[in-house]
CSV table of C-alpha atoms in Angstrom, one decimal:
chain,number,residue,atom,x,y,z
A,1160,UNK,CA,62.6,127.6,116.7
A,1161,UNK,CA,59.6,127.3,114.1
A,1162,UNK,CA,56.2,128.0,115.1
A,1163,UNK,CA,56.6,125.6,118.7
A,1164,UNK,CA,56.0,129.7,120.5
A,1165,UNK,CA,52.8,130.4,118.8
A,1166,UNK,CA,51.3,126.9,119.2
A,1167,UNK,CA,52.3,127.4,122.8
A,1168,UNK,CA,50.6,130.4,123.5
A,1169,UNK,CA,47.7,129.3,121.9
A,1170,UNK,CA,47.8,126.5,123.7
A,1171,UNK,CA,48.4,128.0,127.1
A,1172,UNK,CA,44.9,130.8,126.1
A,1173,UNK,CA,42.8,127.9,125.4
A,1174,UNK,CA,42.0,127.6,128.8
A,1175,UNK,CA,40.0,130.6,128.3
A,1176,UNK,CA,38.0,129.9,125.6
A,1177,UNK,CA,35.5,132.7,126.1
A,1178,UNK,CA,38.6,135.1,126.1
A,1179,UNK,CA,39.2,133.4,122.6
A,1180,UNK,CA,35.7,133.9,121.4
A,1181,UNK,CA,35.7,137.3,122.3
A,1182,UNK,CA,39.0,138.9,122.1
A,1183,UNK,CA,42.0,136.5,119.8
A,1184,UNK,CA,39.2,136.2,116.8
A,1185,UNK,CA,38.5,139.0,114.8
A,1186,UNK,CA,36.4,136.3,112.0
A,1187,UNK,CA,32.9,136.4,113.4
A,1188,UNK,CA,31.7,132.9,111.0
A,1189,UNK,CA,33.6,129.3,111.0
A,1190,UNK,CA,30.9,128.6,108.4
A,1191,UNK,CA,32.8,129.7,105.7
A,1192,UNK,CA,29.8,131.6,104.1
A,1193,UNK,CA,32.6,135.1,103.6
A,1194,UNK,CA,36.1,133.2,102.4
A,1195,UNK,CA,36.1,129.6,103.2
A,1196,UNK,CA,39.6,129.0,105.1
A,1197,UNK,CA,40.7,132.3,105.5
A,1198,UNK,CA,40.5,134.1,109.1
A,1199,UNK,CA,41.7,137.1,110.9
A,1200,UNK,CA,43.2,136.9,114.1
A,1201,UNK,CA,43.5,139.7,116.9
A,1202,UNK,CA,47.7,139.0,118.1
A,1203,UNK,CA,50.0,140.7,120.3
A,1204,UNK,CA,53.1,141.9,118.8
A,1205,UNK,CA,55.7,142.6,121.1
A,1206,UNK,CA,58.0,145.0,119.1
A,1207,UNK,CA,56.1,147.4,118.9
A,1208,UNK,CA,54.0,147.0,122.3
A,1209,UNK,CA,50.2,146.6,120.2
A,1210,UNK,CA,47.8,144.2,119.0
A,1211,UNK,CA,47.9,143.4,115.1
A,1212,UNK,CA,45.4,142.1,113.4
A,1213,UNK,CA,46.7,139.0,110.8
A,1214,UNK,CA,45.3,136.9,108.2
A,1215,UNK,CA,45.3,132.9,108.6
A,1216,UNK,CA,44.8,130.8,105.8
A,1217,UNK,CA,43.8,127.1,107.1
A,1218,UNK,CA,45.1,124.7,104.8
A,1219,UNK,CA,47.7,122.8,105.1
A,1220,UNK,CA,50.4,122.4,102.8
A,1221,UNK,CA,52.0,118.8,102.0
A,1222,UNK,CA,54.1,116.4,100.5
A,1223,UNK,CA,53.0,115.6,97.1
A,1224,UNK,CA,52.2,112.4,96.7
A,1225,UNK,CA,50.4,109.3,94.9
A,1226,UNK,CA,46.6,109.6,94.7
A,1227,UNK,CA,46.4,106.4,97.0
A,1228,UNK,CA,48.4,107.8,99.5
A,1229,UNK,CA,47.7,109.7,102.8
A,1230,UNK,CA,49.3,113.6,102.7
A,1231,UNK,CA,52.0,114.0,104.9
A,1232,UNK,CA,52.1,117.9,105.8
A,1233,UNK,CA,55.2,119.7,105.5
A,1234,UNK,CA,55.7,121.7,108.9
A,1235,UNK,CA,53.9,121.1,112.4
A,1236,UNK,CA,54.2,117.2,112.2
A,1237,UNK,CA,56.0,115.1,115.3
A,1238,UNK,CA,59.2,113.4,114.7
């Protein structure tokens, strides 16, 4: 199943950009001045029935290749 459920949920919420800006992101600055690439999101945990704050790193892990080849992501790629 992977992370497709999370991507689908974020795509559904993306129809309401103001909600995302006000409710989903705890991090208010995205210019990297605080900690570049680190964001704090507020996500709902259905198992505990409450909102949880989760830290997310925007680095994308890639397969090691030669310096002249384009990197390939390890996860969330099409087939």
